[in-house]
PDB file of N, CA, C and O in Angstrom:
ATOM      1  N   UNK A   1      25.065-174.439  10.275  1.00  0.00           N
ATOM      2  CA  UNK A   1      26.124-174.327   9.280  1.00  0.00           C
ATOM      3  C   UNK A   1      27.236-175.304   9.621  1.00  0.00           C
ATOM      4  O   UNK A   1      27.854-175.253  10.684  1.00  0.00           O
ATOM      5  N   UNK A   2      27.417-176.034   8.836  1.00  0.00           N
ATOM      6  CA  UNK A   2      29.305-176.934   8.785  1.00  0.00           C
ATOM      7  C   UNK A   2      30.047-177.050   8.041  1.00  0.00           C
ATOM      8  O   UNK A   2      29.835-177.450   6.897  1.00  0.00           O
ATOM      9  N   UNK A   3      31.072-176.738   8.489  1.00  0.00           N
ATOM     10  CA  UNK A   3      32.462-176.787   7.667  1.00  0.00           C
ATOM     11  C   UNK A   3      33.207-177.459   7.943  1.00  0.00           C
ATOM     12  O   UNK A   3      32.945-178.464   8.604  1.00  0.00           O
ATOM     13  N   UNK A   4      34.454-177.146   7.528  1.00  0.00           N
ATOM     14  CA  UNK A   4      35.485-178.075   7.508  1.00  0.00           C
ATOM     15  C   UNK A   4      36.861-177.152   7.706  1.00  0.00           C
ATOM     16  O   UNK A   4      37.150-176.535   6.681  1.00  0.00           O
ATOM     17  N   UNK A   5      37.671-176.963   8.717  1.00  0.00           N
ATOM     18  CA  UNK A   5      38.724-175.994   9.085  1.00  0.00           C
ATOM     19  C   UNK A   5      40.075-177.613   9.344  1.00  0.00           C
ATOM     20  O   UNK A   5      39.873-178.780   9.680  1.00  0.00           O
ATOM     21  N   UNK A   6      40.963-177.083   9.091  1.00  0.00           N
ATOM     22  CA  UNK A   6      42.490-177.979   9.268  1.00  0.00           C
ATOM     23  C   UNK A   6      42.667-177.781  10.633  1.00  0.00           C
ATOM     24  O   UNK A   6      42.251-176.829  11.293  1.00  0.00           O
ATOM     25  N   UNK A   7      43.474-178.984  11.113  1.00  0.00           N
ATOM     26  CA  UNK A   7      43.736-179.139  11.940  1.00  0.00           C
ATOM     27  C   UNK A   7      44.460-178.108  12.818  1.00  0.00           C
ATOM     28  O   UNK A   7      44.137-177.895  13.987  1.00  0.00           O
ATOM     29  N   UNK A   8      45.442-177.496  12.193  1.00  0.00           N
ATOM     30  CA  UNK A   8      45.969-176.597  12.774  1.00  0.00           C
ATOM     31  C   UNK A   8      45.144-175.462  12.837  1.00  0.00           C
ATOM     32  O   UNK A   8      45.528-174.695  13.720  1.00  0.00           O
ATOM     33  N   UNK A   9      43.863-174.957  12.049  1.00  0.00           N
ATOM     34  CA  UNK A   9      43.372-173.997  12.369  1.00  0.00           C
ATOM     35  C   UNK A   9      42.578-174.371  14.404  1.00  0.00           C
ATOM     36  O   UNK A   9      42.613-173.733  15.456  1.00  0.00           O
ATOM     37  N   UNK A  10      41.943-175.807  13.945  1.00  0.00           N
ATOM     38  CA  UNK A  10      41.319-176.209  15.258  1.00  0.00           C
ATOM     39  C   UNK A  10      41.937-175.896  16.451  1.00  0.00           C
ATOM     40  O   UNK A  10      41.528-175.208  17.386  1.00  0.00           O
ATOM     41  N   UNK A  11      42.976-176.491  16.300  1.00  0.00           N
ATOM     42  CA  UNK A  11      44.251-176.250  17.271  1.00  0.00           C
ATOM     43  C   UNK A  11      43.974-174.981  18.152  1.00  0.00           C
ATOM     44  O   UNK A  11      43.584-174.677  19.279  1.00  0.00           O
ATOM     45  N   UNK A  12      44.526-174.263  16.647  1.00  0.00           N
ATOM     46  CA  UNK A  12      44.505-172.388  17.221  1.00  0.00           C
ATOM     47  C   UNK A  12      43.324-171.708  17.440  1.00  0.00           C
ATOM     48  O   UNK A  12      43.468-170.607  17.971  1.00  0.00           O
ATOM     49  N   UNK A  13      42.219-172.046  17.187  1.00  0.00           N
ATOM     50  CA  UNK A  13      41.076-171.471  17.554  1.00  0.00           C
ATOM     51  C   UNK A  13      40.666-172.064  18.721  1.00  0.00           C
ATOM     52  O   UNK A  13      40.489-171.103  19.470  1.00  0.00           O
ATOM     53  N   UNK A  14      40.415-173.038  19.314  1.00  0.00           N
ATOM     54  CA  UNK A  14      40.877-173.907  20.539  1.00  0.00           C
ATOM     55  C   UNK A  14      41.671-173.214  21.700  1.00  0.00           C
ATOM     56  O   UNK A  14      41.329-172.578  22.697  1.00  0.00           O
ATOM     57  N   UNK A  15      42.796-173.572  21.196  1.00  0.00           N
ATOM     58  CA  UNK A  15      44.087-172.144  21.768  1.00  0.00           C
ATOM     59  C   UNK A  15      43.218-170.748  22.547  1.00  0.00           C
ATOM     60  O   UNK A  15      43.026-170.423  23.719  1.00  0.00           O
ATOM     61  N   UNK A  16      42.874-170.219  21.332  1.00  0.00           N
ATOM     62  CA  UNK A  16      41.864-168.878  21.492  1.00  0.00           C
ATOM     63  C   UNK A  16      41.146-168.795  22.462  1.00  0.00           C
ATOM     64  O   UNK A  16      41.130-168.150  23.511  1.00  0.00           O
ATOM     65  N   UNK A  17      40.304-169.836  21.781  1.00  0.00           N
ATOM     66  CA  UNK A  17      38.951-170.092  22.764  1.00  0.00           C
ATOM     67  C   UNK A  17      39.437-169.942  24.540  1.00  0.00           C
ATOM     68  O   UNK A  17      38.978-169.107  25.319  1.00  0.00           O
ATOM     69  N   UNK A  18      40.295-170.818  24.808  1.00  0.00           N
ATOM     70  CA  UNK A  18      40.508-171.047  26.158  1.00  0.00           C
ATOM     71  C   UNK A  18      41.422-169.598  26.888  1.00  0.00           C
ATOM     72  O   UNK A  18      41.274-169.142  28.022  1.00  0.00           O
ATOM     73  N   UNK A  19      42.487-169.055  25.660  1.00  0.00           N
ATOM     74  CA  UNK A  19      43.258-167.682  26.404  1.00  0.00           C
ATOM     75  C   UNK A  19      42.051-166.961  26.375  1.00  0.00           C
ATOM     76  O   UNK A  19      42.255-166.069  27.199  1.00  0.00           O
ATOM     77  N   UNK A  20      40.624-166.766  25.811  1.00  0.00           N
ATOM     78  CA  UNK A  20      40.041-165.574  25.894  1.00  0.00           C
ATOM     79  C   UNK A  20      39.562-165.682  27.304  1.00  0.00           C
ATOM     80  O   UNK A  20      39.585-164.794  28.156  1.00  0.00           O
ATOM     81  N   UNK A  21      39.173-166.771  27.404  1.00  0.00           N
ATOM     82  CA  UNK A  21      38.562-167.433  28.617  1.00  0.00           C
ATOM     83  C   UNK A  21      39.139-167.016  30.118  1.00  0.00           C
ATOM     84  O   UNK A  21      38.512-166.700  31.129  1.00  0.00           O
ATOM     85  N   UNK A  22      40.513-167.127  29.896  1.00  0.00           N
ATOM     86  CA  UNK A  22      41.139-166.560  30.916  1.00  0.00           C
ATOM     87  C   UNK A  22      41.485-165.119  31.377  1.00  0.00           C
ATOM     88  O   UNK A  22      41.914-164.652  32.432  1.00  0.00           O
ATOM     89  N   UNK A  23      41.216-164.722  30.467  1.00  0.00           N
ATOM     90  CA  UNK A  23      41.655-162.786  30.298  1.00  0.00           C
ATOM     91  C   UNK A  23      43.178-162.948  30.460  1.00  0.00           C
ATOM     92  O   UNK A  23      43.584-161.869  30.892  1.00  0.00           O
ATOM     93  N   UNK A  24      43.836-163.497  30.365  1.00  0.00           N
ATOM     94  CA  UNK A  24      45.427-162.953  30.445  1.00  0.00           C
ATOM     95  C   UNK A  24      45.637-162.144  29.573  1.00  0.00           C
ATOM     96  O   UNK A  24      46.180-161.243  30.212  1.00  0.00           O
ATOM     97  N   UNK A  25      45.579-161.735  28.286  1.00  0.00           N
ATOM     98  CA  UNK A  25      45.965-160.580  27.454  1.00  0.00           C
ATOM     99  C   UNK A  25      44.337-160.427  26.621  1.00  0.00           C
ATOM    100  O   UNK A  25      43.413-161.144  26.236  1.00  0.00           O
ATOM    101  N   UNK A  26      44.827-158.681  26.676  1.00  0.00           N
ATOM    102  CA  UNK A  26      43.564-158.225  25.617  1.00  0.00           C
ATOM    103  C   UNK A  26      43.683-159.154  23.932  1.00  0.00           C
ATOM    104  O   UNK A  26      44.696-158.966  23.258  1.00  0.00           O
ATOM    105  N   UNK A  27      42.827-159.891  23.527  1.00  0.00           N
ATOM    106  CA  UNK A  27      42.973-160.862  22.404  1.00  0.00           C
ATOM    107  C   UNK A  27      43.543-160.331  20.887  1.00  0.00           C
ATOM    108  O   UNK A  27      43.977-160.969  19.928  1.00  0.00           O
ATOM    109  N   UNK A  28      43.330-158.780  21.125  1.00  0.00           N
ATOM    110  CA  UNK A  28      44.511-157.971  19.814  1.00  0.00           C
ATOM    111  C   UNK A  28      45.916-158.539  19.995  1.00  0.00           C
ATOM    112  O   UNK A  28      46.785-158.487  19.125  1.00  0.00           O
ATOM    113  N   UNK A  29      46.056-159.064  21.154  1.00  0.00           N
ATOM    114  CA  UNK A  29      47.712-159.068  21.498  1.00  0.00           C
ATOM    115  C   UNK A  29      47.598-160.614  22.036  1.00  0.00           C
ATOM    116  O   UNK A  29      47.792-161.025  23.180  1.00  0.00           O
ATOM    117  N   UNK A  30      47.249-161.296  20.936  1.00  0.00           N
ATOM    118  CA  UNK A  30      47.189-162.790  21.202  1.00  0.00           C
ATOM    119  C   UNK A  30      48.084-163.429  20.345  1.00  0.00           C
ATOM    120  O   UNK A  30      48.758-164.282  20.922  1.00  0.00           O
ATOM    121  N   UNK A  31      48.370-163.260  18.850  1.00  0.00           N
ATOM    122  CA  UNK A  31      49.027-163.501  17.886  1.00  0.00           C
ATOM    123  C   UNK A  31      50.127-164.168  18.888  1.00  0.00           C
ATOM    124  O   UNK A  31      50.053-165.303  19.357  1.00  0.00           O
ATOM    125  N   UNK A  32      51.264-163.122  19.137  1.00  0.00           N
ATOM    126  CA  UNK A  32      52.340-164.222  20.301  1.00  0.00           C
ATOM    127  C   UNK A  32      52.397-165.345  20.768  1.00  0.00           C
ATOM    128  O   UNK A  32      53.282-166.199  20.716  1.00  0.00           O
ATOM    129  N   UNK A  33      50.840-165.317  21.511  1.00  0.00           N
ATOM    130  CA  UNK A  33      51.300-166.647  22.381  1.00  0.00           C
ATOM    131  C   UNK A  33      50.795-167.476  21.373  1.00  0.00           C
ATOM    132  O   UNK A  33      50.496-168.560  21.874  1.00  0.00           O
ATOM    133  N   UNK A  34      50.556-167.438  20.098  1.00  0.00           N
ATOM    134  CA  UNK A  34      50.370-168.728  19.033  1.00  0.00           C
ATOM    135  C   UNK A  34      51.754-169.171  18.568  1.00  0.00           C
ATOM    136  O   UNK A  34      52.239-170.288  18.385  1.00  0.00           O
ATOM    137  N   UNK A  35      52.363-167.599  18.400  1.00  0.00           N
ATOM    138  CA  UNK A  35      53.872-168.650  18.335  1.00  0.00           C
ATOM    139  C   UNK A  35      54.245-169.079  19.399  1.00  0.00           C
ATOM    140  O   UNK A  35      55.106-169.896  19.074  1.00  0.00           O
ATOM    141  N   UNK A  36      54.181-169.078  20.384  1.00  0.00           N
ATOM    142  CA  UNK A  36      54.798-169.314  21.642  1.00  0.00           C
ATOM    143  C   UNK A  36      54.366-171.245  22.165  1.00  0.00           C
ATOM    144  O   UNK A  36      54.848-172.312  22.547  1.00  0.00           O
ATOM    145  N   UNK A  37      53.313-170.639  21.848  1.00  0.00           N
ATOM    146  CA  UNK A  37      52.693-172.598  22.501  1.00  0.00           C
ATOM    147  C   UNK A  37      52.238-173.150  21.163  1.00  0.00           C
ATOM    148  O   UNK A  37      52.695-174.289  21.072  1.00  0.00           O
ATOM    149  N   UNK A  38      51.267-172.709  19.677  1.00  0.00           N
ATOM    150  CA  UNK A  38      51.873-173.607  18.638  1.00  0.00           C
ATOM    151  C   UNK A  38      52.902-173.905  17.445  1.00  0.00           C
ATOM    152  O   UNK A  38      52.761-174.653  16.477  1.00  0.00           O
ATOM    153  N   UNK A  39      53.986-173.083  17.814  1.00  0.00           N
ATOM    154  CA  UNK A  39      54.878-173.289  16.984  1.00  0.00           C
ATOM    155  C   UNK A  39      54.417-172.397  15.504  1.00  0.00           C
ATOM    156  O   UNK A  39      54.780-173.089  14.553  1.00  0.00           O
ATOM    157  N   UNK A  40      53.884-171.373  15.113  1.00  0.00           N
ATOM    158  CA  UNK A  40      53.837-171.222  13.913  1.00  0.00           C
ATOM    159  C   UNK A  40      54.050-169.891  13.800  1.00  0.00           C
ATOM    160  O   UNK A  40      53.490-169.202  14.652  1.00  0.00           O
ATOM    161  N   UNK A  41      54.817-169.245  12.843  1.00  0.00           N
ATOM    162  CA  UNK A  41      55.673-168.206  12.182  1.00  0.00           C
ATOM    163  C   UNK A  41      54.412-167.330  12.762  1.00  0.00           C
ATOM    164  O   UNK A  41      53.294-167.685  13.134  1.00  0.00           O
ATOM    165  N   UNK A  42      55.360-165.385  12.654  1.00  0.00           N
ATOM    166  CA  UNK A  42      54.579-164.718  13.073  1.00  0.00           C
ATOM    167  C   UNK A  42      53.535-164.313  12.243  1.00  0.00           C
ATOM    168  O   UNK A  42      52.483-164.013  12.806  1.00  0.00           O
ATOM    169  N   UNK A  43      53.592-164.239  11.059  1.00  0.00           N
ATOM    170  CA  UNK A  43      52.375-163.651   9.884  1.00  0.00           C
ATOM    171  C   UNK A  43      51.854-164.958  10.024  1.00  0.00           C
ATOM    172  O   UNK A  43      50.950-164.619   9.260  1.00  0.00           O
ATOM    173  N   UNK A  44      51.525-166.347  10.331  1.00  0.00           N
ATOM    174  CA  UNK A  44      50.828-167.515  10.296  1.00  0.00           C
ATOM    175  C   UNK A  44      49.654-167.063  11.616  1.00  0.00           C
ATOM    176  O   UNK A  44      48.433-167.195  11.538  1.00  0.00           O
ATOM    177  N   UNK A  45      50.425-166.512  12.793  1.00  0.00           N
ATOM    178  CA  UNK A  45      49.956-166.560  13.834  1.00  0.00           C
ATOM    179  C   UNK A  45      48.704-165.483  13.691  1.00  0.00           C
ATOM    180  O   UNK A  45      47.591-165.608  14.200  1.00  0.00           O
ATOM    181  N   UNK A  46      49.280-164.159  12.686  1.00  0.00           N
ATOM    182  CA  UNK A  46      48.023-163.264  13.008  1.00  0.00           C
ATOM    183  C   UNK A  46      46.796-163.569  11.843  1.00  0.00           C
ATOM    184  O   UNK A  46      45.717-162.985  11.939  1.00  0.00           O
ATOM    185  N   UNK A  47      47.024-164.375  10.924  1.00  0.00           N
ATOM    186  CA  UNK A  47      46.698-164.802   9.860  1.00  0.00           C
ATOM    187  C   UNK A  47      45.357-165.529  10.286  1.00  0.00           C
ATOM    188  O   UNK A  47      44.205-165.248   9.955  1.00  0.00           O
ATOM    189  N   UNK A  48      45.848-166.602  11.159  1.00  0.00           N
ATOM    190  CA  UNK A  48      45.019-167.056  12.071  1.00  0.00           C
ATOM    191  C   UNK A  48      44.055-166.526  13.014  1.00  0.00           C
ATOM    192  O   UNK A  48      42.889-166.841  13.253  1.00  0.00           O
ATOM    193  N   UNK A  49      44.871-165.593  13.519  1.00  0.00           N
ATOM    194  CA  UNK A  49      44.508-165.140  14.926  1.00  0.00           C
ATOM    195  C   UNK A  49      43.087-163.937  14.149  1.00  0.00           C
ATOM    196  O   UNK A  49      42.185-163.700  14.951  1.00  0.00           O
ATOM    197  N   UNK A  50      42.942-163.303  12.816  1.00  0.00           N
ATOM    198  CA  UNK A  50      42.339-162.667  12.487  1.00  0.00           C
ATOM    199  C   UNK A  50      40.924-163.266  11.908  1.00  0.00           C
ATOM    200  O   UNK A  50      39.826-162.733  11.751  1.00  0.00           O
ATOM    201  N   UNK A  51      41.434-164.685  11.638  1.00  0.00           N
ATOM    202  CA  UNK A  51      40.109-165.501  11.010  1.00  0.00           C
ATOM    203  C   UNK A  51      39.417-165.883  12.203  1.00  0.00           C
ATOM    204  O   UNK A  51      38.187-165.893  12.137  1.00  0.00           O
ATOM    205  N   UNK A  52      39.863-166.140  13.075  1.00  0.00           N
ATOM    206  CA  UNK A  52      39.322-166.227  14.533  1.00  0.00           C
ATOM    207  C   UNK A  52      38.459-165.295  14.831  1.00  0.00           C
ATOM    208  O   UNK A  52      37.249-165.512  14.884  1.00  0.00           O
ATOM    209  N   UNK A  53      39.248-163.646  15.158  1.00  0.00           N
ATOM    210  CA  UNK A  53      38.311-162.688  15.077  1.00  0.00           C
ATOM    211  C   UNK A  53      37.023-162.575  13.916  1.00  0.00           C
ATOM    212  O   UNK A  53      35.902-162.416  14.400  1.00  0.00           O
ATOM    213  N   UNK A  54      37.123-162.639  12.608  1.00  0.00           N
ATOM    214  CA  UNK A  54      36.405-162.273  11.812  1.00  0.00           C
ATOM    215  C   UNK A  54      35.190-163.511  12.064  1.00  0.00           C
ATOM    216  O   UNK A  54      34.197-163.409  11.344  1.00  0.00           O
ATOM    217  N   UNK A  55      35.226-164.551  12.950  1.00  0.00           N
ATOM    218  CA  UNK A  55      34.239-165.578  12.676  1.00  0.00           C
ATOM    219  C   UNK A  55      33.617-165.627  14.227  1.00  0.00           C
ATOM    220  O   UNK A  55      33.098-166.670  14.624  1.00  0.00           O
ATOM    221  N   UNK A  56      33.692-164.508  15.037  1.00  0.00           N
ATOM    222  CA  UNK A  56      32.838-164.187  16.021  1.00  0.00           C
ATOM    223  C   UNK A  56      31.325-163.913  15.978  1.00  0.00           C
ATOM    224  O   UNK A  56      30.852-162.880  15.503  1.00  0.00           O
ATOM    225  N   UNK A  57      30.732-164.733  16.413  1.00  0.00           N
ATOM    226  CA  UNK A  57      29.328-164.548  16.190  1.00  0.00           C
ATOM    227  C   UNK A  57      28.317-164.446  17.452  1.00  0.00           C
ATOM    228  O   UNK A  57      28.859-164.815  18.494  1.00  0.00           O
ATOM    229  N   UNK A  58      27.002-164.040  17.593  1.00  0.00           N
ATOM    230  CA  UNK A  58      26.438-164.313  19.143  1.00  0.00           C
ATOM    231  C   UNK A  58      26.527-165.167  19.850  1.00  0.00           C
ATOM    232  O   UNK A  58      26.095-164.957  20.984  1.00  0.00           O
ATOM    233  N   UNK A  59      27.184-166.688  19.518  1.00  0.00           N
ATOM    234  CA  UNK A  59      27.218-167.685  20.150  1.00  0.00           C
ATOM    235  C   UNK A  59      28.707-167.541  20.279  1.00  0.00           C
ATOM    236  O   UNK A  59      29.180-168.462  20.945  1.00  0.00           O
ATOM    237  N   UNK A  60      29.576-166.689  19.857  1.00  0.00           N
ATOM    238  CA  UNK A  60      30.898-166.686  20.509  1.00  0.00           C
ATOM    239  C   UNK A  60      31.815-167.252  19.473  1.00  0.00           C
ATOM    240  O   UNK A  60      31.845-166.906  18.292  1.00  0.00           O
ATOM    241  N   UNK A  61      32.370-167.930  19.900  1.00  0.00           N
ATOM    242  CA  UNK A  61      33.612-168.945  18.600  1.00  0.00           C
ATOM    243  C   UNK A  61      33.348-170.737  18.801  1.00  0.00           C
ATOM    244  O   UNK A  61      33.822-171.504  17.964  1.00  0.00           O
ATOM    245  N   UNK A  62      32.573-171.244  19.962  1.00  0.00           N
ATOM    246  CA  UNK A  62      32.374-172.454  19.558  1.00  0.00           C
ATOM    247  C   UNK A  62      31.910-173.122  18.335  1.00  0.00           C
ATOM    248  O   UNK A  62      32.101-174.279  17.960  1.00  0.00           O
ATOM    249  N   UNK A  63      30.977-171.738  17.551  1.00  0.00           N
ATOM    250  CA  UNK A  63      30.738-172.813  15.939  1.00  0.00           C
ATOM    251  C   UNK A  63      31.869-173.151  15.188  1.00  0.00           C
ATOM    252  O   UNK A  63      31.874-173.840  14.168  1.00  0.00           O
ATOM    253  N   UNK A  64      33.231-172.415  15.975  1.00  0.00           N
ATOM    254  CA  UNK A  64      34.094-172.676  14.904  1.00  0.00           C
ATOM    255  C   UNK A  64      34.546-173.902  14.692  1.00  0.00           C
ATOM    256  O   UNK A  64      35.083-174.132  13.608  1.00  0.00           O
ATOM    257  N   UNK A  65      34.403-175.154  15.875  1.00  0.00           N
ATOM    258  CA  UNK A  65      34.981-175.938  16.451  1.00  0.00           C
ATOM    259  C   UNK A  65      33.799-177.173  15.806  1.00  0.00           C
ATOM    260  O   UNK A  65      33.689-178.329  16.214  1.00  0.00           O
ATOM    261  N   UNK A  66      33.173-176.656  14.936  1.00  0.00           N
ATOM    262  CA  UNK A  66      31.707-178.052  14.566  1.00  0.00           C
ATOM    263  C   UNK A  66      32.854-179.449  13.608  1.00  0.00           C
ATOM    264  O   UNK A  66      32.603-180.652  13.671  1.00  0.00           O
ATOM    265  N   UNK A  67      33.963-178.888  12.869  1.00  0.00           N
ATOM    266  CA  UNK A  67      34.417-180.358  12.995  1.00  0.00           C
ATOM    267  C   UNK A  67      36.031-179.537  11.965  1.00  0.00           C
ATOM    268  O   UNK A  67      36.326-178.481  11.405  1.00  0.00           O
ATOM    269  N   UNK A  68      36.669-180.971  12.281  1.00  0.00           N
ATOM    270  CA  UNK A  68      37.833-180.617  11.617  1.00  0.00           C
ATOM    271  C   UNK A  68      38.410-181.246  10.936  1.00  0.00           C
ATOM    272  O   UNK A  68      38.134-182.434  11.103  1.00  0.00           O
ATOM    273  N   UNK A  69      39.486-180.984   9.818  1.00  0.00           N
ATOM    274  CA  UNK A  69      39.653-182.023   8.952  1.00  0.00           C
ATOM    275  C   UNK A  69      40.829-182.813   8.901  1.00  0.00           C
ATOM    276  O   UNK A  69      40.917-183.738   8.094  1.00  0.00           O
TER     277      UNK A  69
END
C-alpha cells in the first residue's frame, strides 16, 4: 500500500516512532511532547497523535513512513 501523508504528519509520526521506542511515557500521554518538540497546538497534537494510533498495524507504524509529500 502507498500513500501520501504531509510533511508535518511525517515529522510527527517519526517523532512517535522513536518516543515509543524509548518507553519514556505510556504513548496515551504522548500528545504533549508533540507540542513540546514540534511546535503544534494542543487539539493538532492529539489529532495527530490519534491517526498515528489508528494506523498501527503488525508491522508496527513504519508503513506509515512509505513516503511524504
Amino acid at each position: 500500500m502507498s500513500f501520501t501523508i504531509s510533511k508535518e504528519t511525517h515529522k510527527a509520526y517519526t517523532f512517535l516512532n522513536v518516543l515509543r521506542e524509548t518507553g519514556v511515557t505510556n504513548m496515551f500521554g504522548a500528545a504533549p511532547y508533540l507540542v513540546e518538540h514540534l511546535g503544534v497546538d494542543r487539539r493538532r497534537s492529539h489529532t495527530l497523535l490519534a491517526g498515528w494510533m489508528q494506523s498501527f498495524n503488525e508491522n508496527g507504524y513504519d508503513h506509515l513512513l512509505e513516503k511524504e509529500a
